[in-house]
Amino acid sequence: MGRGWGFLLGLLGAAWLLGAGRGGRQPPETETAAQRCFCQDEVPDGIKSASYKYSEEANNLSEECEQAQRLGAVDESLSEETQKAVLQWTKHDDSSDNFCEADDIQSPDAEYVDLLLNPERYTGYKGPDAWKIWNVIYEENCFKPQTIKRPLNPLASGQENTFYSWLEGLCVEKRAFYRLISGLHASINVHLSARYLLQDTWLEKKWGHNITEFQQRFDAVLTEGEGPRRLKNLYFLYLIELRALSKVLPFFERPDFQLFTGNKIQDAENKMLLLEILHEIKSFPLHFDENSFFAGDKKEAYKLKEDFRLHFRNISRIMDCVGCFKCRLWGKLQTQGLGTALKILFSEKLIANMPESGPSYEFHLTRQEIVSLFNAFGRISTSVRELENFRNLLQNIH
């Protein structure tokens, strides 16, 4: 499956649309999140002063900022072939029955980005700004009251041991929501630790595994037991997305569906490859039983589903505040991929009732959702594989 999966991600990742983010109108409940995110570049007064300008600390900070800007920059170039393909894809999608169109597509500042030219890896974006983004995500979207503090949150005034006892008191759906966000956070941290900039000279850049960085984020002792919990949540996220791919197979099996490229022969080959991979996923035992979700009172279940949807939209908007363009690109893509996976799991009956041919008005996935779904699962799968690599490296050290 490895060769086929890599080829499929290459096809689906050729171009992904990233909107301007803050250009659209936001609902009131998300405006406070955006305001607290550090979207704007503010230079502290101390750095502006002449006495500080030439100090060693200022020079080091300037070098770090330049490196972060350089590593976080996005390669915006698209090959001539890809540019032509994007125009064809857009015409094809406009003629399809897309009722789940992303708001960003309508923005005049939106642009397509070649994911193959912009791999997810360490960019130098870290520290307080990055923590503020994740802090807002957890505080506003994980059904958590302000009085309950998360473990090892550097922005909290005091660490308490009440978080997990509070979490266990939540319903299974709300616990799952927190675990999914934690798993996504952990997965991104694994990627950054596995593709860390180990050497940066005018001769070459060397990327590789940074064991120290990985231990700081996941070692049981260094994280006071929090690291292993994060990794368990990563596996939970993996099972959720795996289950979604197995459930969405009927949508892609329909004769009318095609991975449109403008080349009929290539379209047929791509679809055959996609179905081969999805059938292989479906052949595994039950990955996760989502039937326990939203199984209670119908009104309560509907409200929880709507909360999930709104929270994911809010998280995506908060990702717009990430100061690093490449980090924002992959953060939004993986958030949308997870949201698409949940959309699939919550639409089991709609998928089962799809007509064999013709438009599917009840359930539909846009090209943007499809690209996000498969690339997000590709990143989670990479995280699982990298965990084994880190285990081997750590064993060699000891």
mmCIF file of N, CA and C in Angstrom, residues 259-375:
data_model
loop_
_atom_site.group_PDB
_atom_site.id
_atom_site.type_symbol
_atom_site.label_atom_id
_atom_site.label_comp_id
_atom_site.label_asym_id
_atom_site.label_seq_id
_atom_site.Cartn_x
_atom_site.Cartn_y
_atom_site.Cartn_z
ATOM 1 N N LEU A 259 -11.744 11.416 -9.815
ATOM 2 C CA LEU A 259 -10.717 12.352 -9.370
ATOM 3 C C LEU A 259 -10.292 13.139 -10.606
ATOM 4 N N PHE A 260 -11.036 14.161 -10.922
ATOM 5 C CA PHE A 260 -10.921 14.849 -12.204
ATOM 6 C C PHE A 260 -9.567 15.525 -12.369
ATOM 7 N N THR A 261 -8.886 15.191 -13.453
ATOM 8 C CA THR A 261 -7.629 15.856 -13.823
ATOM 9 C C THR A 261 -7.697 16.414 -15.241
ATOM 10 N N GLY A 262 -8.705 16.008 -16.003
ATOM 11 C CA GLY A 262 -8.796 16.425 -17.395
ATOM 12 C C GLY A 262 -8.330 15.342 -18.344
ATOM 13 N N ASN A 263 -7.742 14.275 -17.796
ATOM 14 C CA ASN A 263 -7.267 13.147 -18.596
ATOM 15 C C ASN A 263 -8.082 11.917 -18.200
ATOM 16 N N LYS A 264 -8.942 11.438 -19.091
ATOM 17 C CA LYS A 264 -9.859 10.348 -18.756
ATOM 18 C C LYS A 264 -9.130 9.070 -18.360
ATOM 19 N N ILE A 265 -8.036 8.773 -19.058
ATOM 20 C CA ILE A 265 -7.281 7.552 -18.738
ATOM 21 C C ILE A 265 -6.664 7.664 -17.343
ATOM 22 N N GLN A 266 -6.079 8.823 -17.062
ATOM 23 C CA GLN A 266 -5.483 9.026 -15.739
ATOM 24 C C GLN A 266 -6.556 9.033 -14.656
ATOM 25 N N ASP A 267 -7.720 9.621 -14.954
ATOM 26 C CA ASP A 267 -8.811 9.640 -13.982
ATOM 27 C C ASP A 267 -9.212 8.223 -13.590
ATOM 28 N N ALA A 268 -9.320 7.339 -14.577
ATOM 29 C CA ALA A 268 -9.710 5.953 -14.315
ATOM 30 C C ALA A 268 -8.655 5.242 -13.476
ATOM 31 N N GLU A 269 -7.391 5.457 -13.796
ATOM 32 C CA GLU A 269 -6.309 4.833 -13.032
ATOM 33 C C GLU A 269 -6.275 5.352 -11.594
ATOM 34 N N ASN A 270 -6.492 6.645 -11.449
ATOM 35 C CA ASN A 270 -6.487 7.237 -10.104
ATOM 36 C C ASN A 270 -7.619 6.679 -9.246
ATOM 37 N N LYS A 271 -8.798 6.549 -9.856
ATOM 38 C CA LYS A 271 -9.936 6.032 -9.099
ATOM 39 C C LYS A 271 -9.698 4.576 -8.713
ATOM 40 N N MET A 272 -9.126 3.799 -9.612
ATOM 41 C CA MET A 272 -8.840 2.393 -9.311
ATOM 42 C C MET A 272 -7.863 2.285 -8.142
ATOM 43 N N LEU A 273 -6.861 3.143 -8.150
ATOM 44 C CA LEU A 273 -5.873 3.145 -7.073
ATOM 45 C C LEU A 273 -6.517 3.561 -5.754
ATOM 46 N N LEU A 274 -7.363 4.584 -5.801
ATOM 47 C CA LEU A 274 -8.046 5.054 -4.599
ATOM 48 C C LEU A 274 -8.916 3.951 -4.003
ATOM 49 N N LEU A 275 -9.711 3.277 -4.842
ATOM 50 C CA LEU A 275 -10.593 2.225 -4.352
ATOM 51 C C LEU A 275 -9.790 1.040 -3.800
ATOM 52 N N GLU A 276 -8.665 0.760 -4.415
ATOM 53 C CA GLU A 276 -7.811 -0.322 -3.929
ATOM 54 C C GLU A 276 -7.349 -0.041 -2.497
ATOM 55 N N ILE A 277 -6.936 1.197 -2.252
ATOM 56 C CA ILE A 277 -6.474 1.585 -0.918
ATOM 57 C C ILE A 277 -7.623 1.546 0.080
ATOM 58 N N LEU A 278 -8.791 2.063 -0.294
ATOM 59 C CA LEU A 278 -9.927 2.102 0.620
ATOM 60 C C LEU A 278 -10.435 0.703 0.941
ATOM 61 N N HIS A 279 -10.419 -0.199 -0.041
ATOM 62 C CA HIS A 279 -10.826 -1.584 0.221
ATOM 63 C C HIS A 279 -9.853 -2.260 1.179
ATOM 64 N N GLU A 280 -8.587 -1.939 1.042
ATOM 65 C CA GLU A 280 -7.594 -2.506 1.963
ATOM 66 C C GLU A 280 -7.837 -2.004 3.379
ATOM 67 N N ILE A 281 -8.168 -0.724 3.519
ATOM 68 C CA ILE A 281 -8.484 -0.169 4.838
ATOM 69 C C ILE A 281 -9.716 -0.847 5.415
ATOM 70 N N LYS A 282 -10.720 -1.050 4.579
ATOM 71 C CA LYS A 282 -11.981 -1.646 5.044
ATOM 72 C C LYS A 282 -11.815 -3.118 5.430
ATOM 73 N N SER A 283 -10.782 -3.769 4.900
ATOM 74 C CA SER A 283 -10.580 -5.196 5.182
ATOM 75 C C SER A 283 -10.085 -5.446 6.603
ATOM 76 N N PHE A 284 -9.586 -4.408 7.272
ATOM 77 C CA PHE A 284 -9.126 -4.570 8.649
ATOM 78 C C PHE A 284 -10.323 -4.699 9.585
ATOM 79 N N PRO A 285 -10.105 -5.281 10.771
ATOM 80 C CA PRO A 285 -11.202 -5.355 11.754
ATOM 81 C C PRO A 285 -11.705 -3.966 12.123
ATOM 82 N N LEU A 286 -12.833 -3.917 12.826
ATOM 83 C CA LEU A 286 -13.455 -2.648 13.193
ATOM 84 C C LEU A 286 -12.446 -1.738 13.876
ATOM 85 N N HIS A 287 -12.231 -0.567 13.309
ATOM 86 C CA HIS A 287 -11.226 0.355 13.839
ATOM 87 C C HIS A 287 -11.760 1.113 15.050
ATOM 88 N N PHE A 288 -13.025 1.476 14.980
ATOM 89 C CA PHE A 288 -13.608 2.299 16.027
ATOM 90 C C PHE A 288 -15.124 2.252 15.862
ATOM 91 N N ASP A 289 -15.836 2.085 16.962
ATOM 92 C CA ASP A 289 -17.293 2.022 16.897
ATOM 93 C C ASP A 289 -17.874 3.377 17.269
ATOM 94 N N GLU A 290 -18.257 4.128 16.246
ATOM 95 C CA GLU A 290 -18.787 5.462 16.492
ATOM 96 C C GLU A 290 -20.262 5.448 16.862
ATOM 97 N N ASN A 291 -20.893 4.261 16.881
ATOM 98 C CA ASN A 291 -22.322 4.181 17.180
ATOM 99 C C ASN A 291 -22.639 4.577 18.622
ATOM 100 N N SER A 292 -21.617 4.548 19.478
ATOM 101 C CA SER A 292 -21.843 4.963 20.860
ATOM 102 C C SER A 292 -21.959 6.478 20.972
ATOM 103 N N PHE A 293 -21.565 7.181 19.917
ATOM 104 C CA PHE A 293 -21.665 8.634 19.913
ATOM 105 C C PHE A 293 -23.094 9.065 19.600
ATOM 106 N N PHE A 294 -23.558 10.094 20.284
ATOM 107 C CA PHE A 294 -24.851 10.718 19.998
ATOM 108 C C PHE A 294 -25.982 9.695 19.959
ATOM 109 N N ALA A 295 -25.902 8.744 20.898
ATOM 110 C CA ALA A 295 -26.895 7.662 20.911
ATOM 111 C C ALA A 295 -28.026 7.926 21.897
ATOM 112 N N GLY A 296 -27.980 9.047 22.619
ATOM 113 C CA GLY A 296 -28.996 9.343 23.628
ATOM 114 C C GLY A 296 -30.187 10.078 23.057
ATOM 115 N N ASP A 297 -30.689 11.045 23.831
ATOM 116 C CA ASP A 297 -31.832 11.847 23.419
ATOM 117 C C ASP A 297 -31.546 12.538 22.082
ATOM 118 N N LYS A 298 -32.496 12.515 21.165
ATOM 119 C CA LYS A 298 -32.264 13.042 19.816
ATOM 120 C C LYS A 298 -31.953 14.536 19.823
ATOM 121 N N LYS A 299 -32.678 15.301 20.664
ATOM 122 C CA LYS A 299 -32.421 16.739 20.714
ATOM 123 C C LYS A 299 -31.025 17.020 21.260
ATOM 124 N N GLU A 300 -30.655 16.289 22.312
ATOM 125 C CA GLU A 300 -29.312 16.459 22.883
ATOM 126 C C GLU A 300 -28.247 16.056 21.870
ATOM 127 N N ALA A 301 -28.502 14.947 21.165
ATOM 128 C CA ALA A 301 -27.543 14.464 20.174
ATOM 129 C C ALA A 301 -27.362 15.483 19.054
ATOM 130 N N TYR A 302 -28.471 16.061 18.600
ATOM 131 C CA TYR A 302 -28.388 17.060 17.526
ATOM 132 C C TYR A 302 -27.600 18.281 17.985
ATOM 133 N N LYS A 303 -27.828 18.707 19.226
ATOM 134 C CA LYS A 303 -27.112 19.882 19.744
ATOM 135 C C LYS A 303 -25.609 19.601 19.837
ATOM 136 N N LEU A 304 -25.246 18.393 20.285
ATOM 137 C CA LEU A 304 -23.833 18.042 20.392
ATOM 138 C C LEU A 304 -23.162 18.016 19.015
ATOM 139 N N LYS A 305 -23.861 17.456 18.044
ATOM 140 C CA LYS A 305 -23.306 17.425 16.686
ATOM 141 C C LYS A 305 -23.069 18.839 16.164
ATOM 142 N N GLU A 306 -24.044 19.713 16.411
ATOM 143 C CA GLU A 306 -23.909 21.092 15.958
ATOM 144 C C GLU A 306 -22.767 21.790 16.696
ATOM 145 N N ASP A 307 -22.601 21.482 17.977
ATOM 146 C CA ASP A 307 -21.479 22.043 18.745
ATOM 147 C C ASP A 307 -20.152 21.598 18.155
ATOM 148 N N PHE A 308 -20.072 20.316 17.815
ATOM 149 C CA PHE A 308 -18.848 19.800 17.193
ATOM 150 C C PHE A 308 -18.524 20.583 15.922
ATOM 151 N N ARG A 309 -19.537 20.756 15.087
ATOM 152 C CA ARG A 309 -19.326 21.427 13.807
ATOM 153 C C ARG A 309 -18.868 22.876 14.009
ATOM 154 N N LEU A 310 -19.540 23.580 14.904
ATOM 155 C CA LEU A 310 -19.199 24.980 15.147
ATOM 156 C C LEU A 310 -17.821 25.119 15.774
ATOM 157 N N HIS A 311 -17.470 24.191 16.650
ATOM 158 C CA HIS A 311 -16.158 24.255 17.284
ATOM 159 C C HIS A 311 -15.044 24.019 16.270
ATOM 160 N N PHE A 312 -15.275 23.110 15.340
ATOM 161 C CA PHE A 312 -14.247 22.881 14.328
ATOM 162 C C PHE A 312 -14.107 24.078 13.392
ATOM 163 N N ARG A 313 -15.206 24.719 13.086
ATOM 164 C CA ARG A 313 -15.121 25.938 12.274
ATOM 165 C C ARG A 313 -14.349 27.012 13.035
ATOM 166 N N ASN A 314 -14.573 27.093 14.334
ATOM 167 C CA ASN A 314 -13.872 28.080 15.146
ATOM 168 C C ASN A 314 -12.375 27.779 15.200
ATOM 169 N N ILE A 315 -12.036 26.504 15.354
ATOM 170 C CA ILE A 315 -10.623 26.121 15.400
ATOM 171 C C ILE A 315 -9.931 26.486 14.094
ATOM 172 N N SER A 316 -10.618 26.253 12.986
ATOM 173 C CA SER A 316 -10.048 26.602 11.689
ATOM 174 C C SER A 316 -9.787 28.100 11.600
ATOM 175 N N ARG A 317 -10.698 28.903 12.138
ATOM 176 C CA ARG A 317 -10.515 30.359 12.112
ATOM 177 C C ARG A 317 -9.372 30.785 13.035
ATOM 178 N N ILE A 318 -9.234 30.108 14.159
ATOM 179 C CA ILE A 318 -8.128 30.429 15.060
ATOM 180 C C ILE A 318 -6.802 30.117 14.374
ATOM 181 N N MET A 319 -6.772 29.032 13.580
ATOM 182 C CA MET A 319 -5.553 28.688 12.839
ATOM 183 C C MET A 319 -5.138 29.818 11.892
ATOM 184 N N ASP A 320 -6.110 30.654 11.492
ATOM 185 C CA ASP A 320 -5.783 31.792 10.627
ATOM 186 C C ASP A 320 -4.856 32.782 11.325
ATOM 187 N N CYS A 321 -4.786 32.703 12.645
ATOM 188 C CA CYS A 321 -3.969 33.650 13.402
ATOM 189 C C CYS A 321 -2.527 33.182 13.562
ATOM 190 N N VAL A 322 -2.202 31.995 13.059
ATOM 191 C CA VAL A 322 -0.829 31.504 13.165
ATOM 192 C C VAL A 322 0.078 32.396 12.326
ATOM 193 N N GLY A 323 1.145 32.893 12.939
ATOM 194 C CA GLY A 323 2.011 33.844 12.267
ATOM 195 C C GLY A 323 2.868 33.246 11.173
ATOM 196 N N CYS A 324 3.121 31.947 11.235
ATOM 197 C CA CYS A 324 3.942 31.254 10.237
ATOM 198 C C CYS A 324 3.033 30.727 9.132
ATOM 199 N N PHE A 325 3.279 31.149 7.892
ATOM 200 C CA PHE A 325 2.406 30.787 6.773
ATOM 201 C C PHE A 325 2.354 29.268 6.566
ATOM 202 N N LYS A 326 3.507 28.625 6.585
ATOM 203 C CA LYS A 326 3.539 27.178 6.349
ATOM 204 C C LYS A 326 2.869 26.420 7.494
ATOM 205 N N CYS A 327 3.061 26.885 8.729
ATOM 206 C CA CYS A 327 2.402 26.259 9.877
ATOM 207 C C CYS A 327 0.885 26.408 9.756
ATOM 208 N N ARG A 328 0.453 27.587 9.317
ATOM 209 C CA ARG A 328 -0.976 27.837 9.144
ATOM 210 C C ARG A 328 -1.538 26.931 8.054
ATOM 211 N N LEU A 329 -0.791 26.774 6.975
ATOM 212 C CA LEU A 329 -1.216 25.918 5.872
ATOM 213 C C LEU A 329 -1.508 24.504 6.347
ATOM 214 N N TRP A 330 -0.539 23.899 7.056
ATOM 215 C CA TRP A 330 -0.710 22.508 7.480
ATOM 216 C C TRP A 330 -1.657 22.375 8.669
ATOM 217 N N GLY A 331 -1.704 23.387 9.516
ATOM 218 C CA GLY A 331 -2.647 23.351 10.627
ATOM 219 C C GLY A 331 -4.080 23.372 10.140
ATOM 220 N N LYS A 332 -4.362 24.250 9.172
ATOM 221 C CA LYS A 332 -5.720 24.328 8.630
ATOM 222 C C LYS A 332 -6.079 23.078 7.844
ATOM 223 N N LEU A 333 -5.134 22.563 7.070
ATOM 224 C CA LEU A 333 -5.408 21.376 6.271
ATOM 225 C C LEU A 333 -5.765 20.188 7.164
ATOM 226 N N GLN A 334 -4.996 19.991 8.243
ATOM 227 C CA GLN A 334 -5.243 18.836 9.107
ATOM 228 C C GLN A 334 -6.502 19.025 9.948
ATOM 229 N N THR A 335 -6.812 20.262 10.299
ATOM 230 C CA THR A 335 -8.062 20.529 11.006
ATOM 231 C C THR A 335 -9.245 20.228 10.103
ATOM 232 N N GLN A 336 -9.163 20.679 8.842
ATOM 233 C CA GLN A 336 -10.252 20.411 7.907
ATOM 234 C C GLN A 336 -10.358 18.915 7.605
ATOM 235 N N GLY A 337 -9.211 18.236 7.549
ATOM 236 C CA GLY A 337 -9.243 16.796 7.318
ATOM 237 C C GLY A 337 -9.958 16.061 8.438
ATOM 238 N N LEU A 338 -9.694 16.461 9.683
ATOM 239 C CA LEU A 338 -10.377 15.843 10.819
ATOM 240 C C LEU A 338 -11.854 16.190 10.811
ATOM 241 N N GLY A 339 -12.176 17.440 10.499
ATOM 242 C CA GLY A 339 -13.581 17.825 10.405
ATOM 243 C C GLY A 339 -14.321 17.032 9.337
ATOM 244 N N THR A 340 -13.651 16.769 8.216
ATOM 245 C CA THR A 340 -14.254 15.968 7.143
ATOM 246 C C THR A 340 -14.468 14.533 7.601
ATOM 247 N N ALA A 341 -13.520 13.992 8.366
ATOM 248 C CA ALA A 341 -13.664 12.633 8.900
ATOM 249 C C ALA A 341 -14.888 12.536 9.817
ATOM 250 N N LEU A 342 -15.075 13.541 10.670
ATOM 251 C CA LEU A 342 -16.247 13.538 11.554
ATOM 252 C C LEU A 342 -17.536 13.697 10.753
ATOM 253 N N LYS A 343 -17.500 14.534 9.723
ATOM 254 C CA LYS A 343 -18.666 14.696 8.854
ATOM 255 C C LYS A 343 -19.072 13.353 8.263
ATOM 256 N N ILE A 344 -18.101 12.557 7.867
ATOM 257 C CA ILE A 344 -18.374 11.234 7.298
ATOM 258 C C ILE A 344 -18.993 10.313 8.335
ATOM 259 N N LEU A 345 -18.402 10.288 9.535
ATOM 260 C CA LEU A 345 -18.899 9.394 10.582
ATOM 261 C C LEU A 345 -20.312 9.767 11.014
ATOM 262 N N PHE A 346 -20.643 11.049 10.970
ATOM 263 C CA PHE A 346 -21.974 11.488 11.366
ATOM 264 C C PHE A 346 -22.987 11.352 10.234
ATOM 265 N N SER A 347 -22.541 10.906 9.062
ATOM 266 C CA SER A 347 -23.425 10.849 7.892
ATOM 267 C C SER A 347 -23.621 9.418 7.392
ATOM 268 N N GLU A 348 -23.528 8.459 8.274
ATOM 269 C CA GLU A 348 -23.594 7.054 7.852
ATOM 270 C C GLU A 348 -24.885 6.741 7.089
ATOM 271 N N LYS A 349 -26.019 7.194 7.613
ATOM 272 C CA LYS A 349 -27.296 6.912 6.951
ATOM 273 C C LYS A 349 -27.390 7.624 5.605
ATOM 274 N N LEU A 350 -26.877 8.850 5.542
ATOM 275 C CA LEU A 350 -26.910 9.591 4.282
ATOM 276 C C LEU A 350 -26.061 8.906 3.224
ATOM 277 N N ILE A 351 -24.916 8.364 3.639
ATOM 278 C CA ILE A 351 -24.036 7.651 2.699
ATOM 279 C C ILE A 351 -24.714 6.380 2.221
ATOM 280 N N ALA A 352 -25.365 5.680 3.144
ATOM 281 C CA ALA A 352 -26.041 4.425 2.788
ATOM 282 C C ALA A 352 -27.196 4.660 1.823
ATOM 283 N N ASN A 353 -27.836 5.828 1.894
ATOM 284 C CA ASN A 353 -29.008 6.125 1.062
ATOM 285 C C ASN A 353 -28.671 6.887 -0.216
ATOM 286 N N MET A 354 -27.379 7.020 -0.541
ATOM 287 C CA MET A 354 -27.011 7.725 -1.769
ATOM 288 C C MET A 354 -27.524 6.966 -2.990
ATOM 289 N N PRO A 355 -27.974 7.680 -4.014
ATOM 290 C CA PRO A 355 -28.372 6.999 -5.255
ATOM 291 C C PRO A 355 -27.146 6.390 -5.933
ATOM 292 N N GLU A 356 -27.344 5.315 -6.679
ATOM 293 C CA GLU A 356 -26.223 4.650 -7.340
ATOM 294 C C GLU A 356 -25.609 5.519 -8.422
ATOM 295 N N SER A 357 -26.401 6.402 -9.004
ATOM 296 C CA SER A 357 -25.873 7.311 -10.027
ATOM 297 C C SER A 357 -26.601 8.638 -9.921
ATOM 298 N N GLY A 358 -26.040 9.634 -10.570
ATOM 299 C CA GLY A 358 -26.634 10.960 -10.514
ATOM 300 C C GLY A 358 -26.141 11.733 -9.301
ATOM 301 N N PRO A 359 -26.604 12.978 -9.141
ATOM 302 C CA PRO A 359 -26.151 13.833 -8.037
ATOM 303 C C PRO A 359 -26.515 13.246 -6.678
ATOM 304 N N SER A 360 -25.637 13.427 -5.716
ATOM 305 C CA SER A 360 -25.887 13.029 -4.332
ATOM 306 C C SER A 360 -26.145 14.290 -3.533
ATOM 307 N N TYR A 361 -27.419 14.618 -3.338
ATOM 308 C CA TYR A 361 -27.757 15.888 -2.702
ATOM 309 C C TYR A 361 -27.637 15.842 -1.181
ATOM 310 N N GLU A 362 -27.795 14.663 -0.605
ATOM 311 C CA GLU A 362 -27.766 14.557 0.856
ATOM 312 C C GLU A 362 -26.341 14.516 1.404
ATOM 313 N N PHE A 363 -25.439 13.844 0.694
ATOM 314 C CA PHE A 363 -24.055 13.756 1.152
ATOM 315 C C PHE A 363 -23.121 14.034 -0.011
ATOM 316 N N HIS A 364 -22.186 14.952 0.226
ATOM 317 C CA HIS A 364 -21.247 15.315 -0.831
ATOM 318 C C HIS A 364 -19.946 15.790 -0.204
ATOM 319 N N LEU A 365 -18.838 15.504 -0.867
ATOM 320 C CA LEU A 365 -17.532 15.999 -0.449
ATOM 321 C C LEU A 365 -16.954 16.858 -1.567
ATOM 322 N N THR A 366 -16.485 18.045 -1.235
ATOM 323 C CA THR A 366 -15.831 18.903 -2.217
ATOM 324 C C THR A 366 -14.401 18.412 -2.447
ATOM 325 N N ARG A 367 -13.800 18.900 -3.507
ATOM 326 C CA ARG A 367 -12.394 18.562 -3.770
ATOM 327 C C ARG A 367 -11.518 18.976 -2.590
ATOM 328 N N GLN A 368 -11.800 20.149 -2.023
ATOM 329 C CA GLN A 368 -11.016 20.647 -0.892
ATOM 330 C C GLN A 368 -11.106 19.682 0.296
ATOM 331 N N GLU A 369 -12.300 19.173 0.559
ATOM 332 C CA GLU A 369 -12.487 18.225 1.668
ATOM 333 C C GLU A 369 -11.779 16.906 1.387
ATOM 334 N N ILE A 370 -11.823 16.452 0.146
ATOM 335 C CA ILE A 370 -11.175 15.190 -0.210
ATOM 336 C C ILE A 370 -9.664 15.298 -0.060
ATOM 337 N N VAL A 371 -9.097 16.390 -0.561
ATOM 338 C CA VAL A 371 -7.654 16.599 -0.440
ATOM 339 C C VAL A 371 -7.260 16.672 1.037
ATOM 340 N N SER A 372 -8.045 17.394 1.832
ATOM 341 C CA SER A 372 -7.754 17.527 3.260
ATOM 342 C C SER A 372 -7.854 16.183 3.964
ATOM 343 N N LEU A 373 -8.893 15.419 3.649
ATOM 344 C CA LEU A 373 -9.119 14.129 4.302
ATOM 345 C C LEU A 373 -7.934 13.188 4.123
ATOM 346 N N PHE A 374 -7.480 13.035 2.874
ATOM 347 C CA PHE A 374 -6.413 12.071 2.613
ATOM 348 C C PHE A 374 -5.042 12.586 3.064
ATOM 349 N N ASN A 375 -4.799 13.866 2.898
ATOM 350 C CA ASN A 375 -3.513 14.388 3.346
ATOM 351 C C ASN A 375 -3.417 14.409 4.866
#
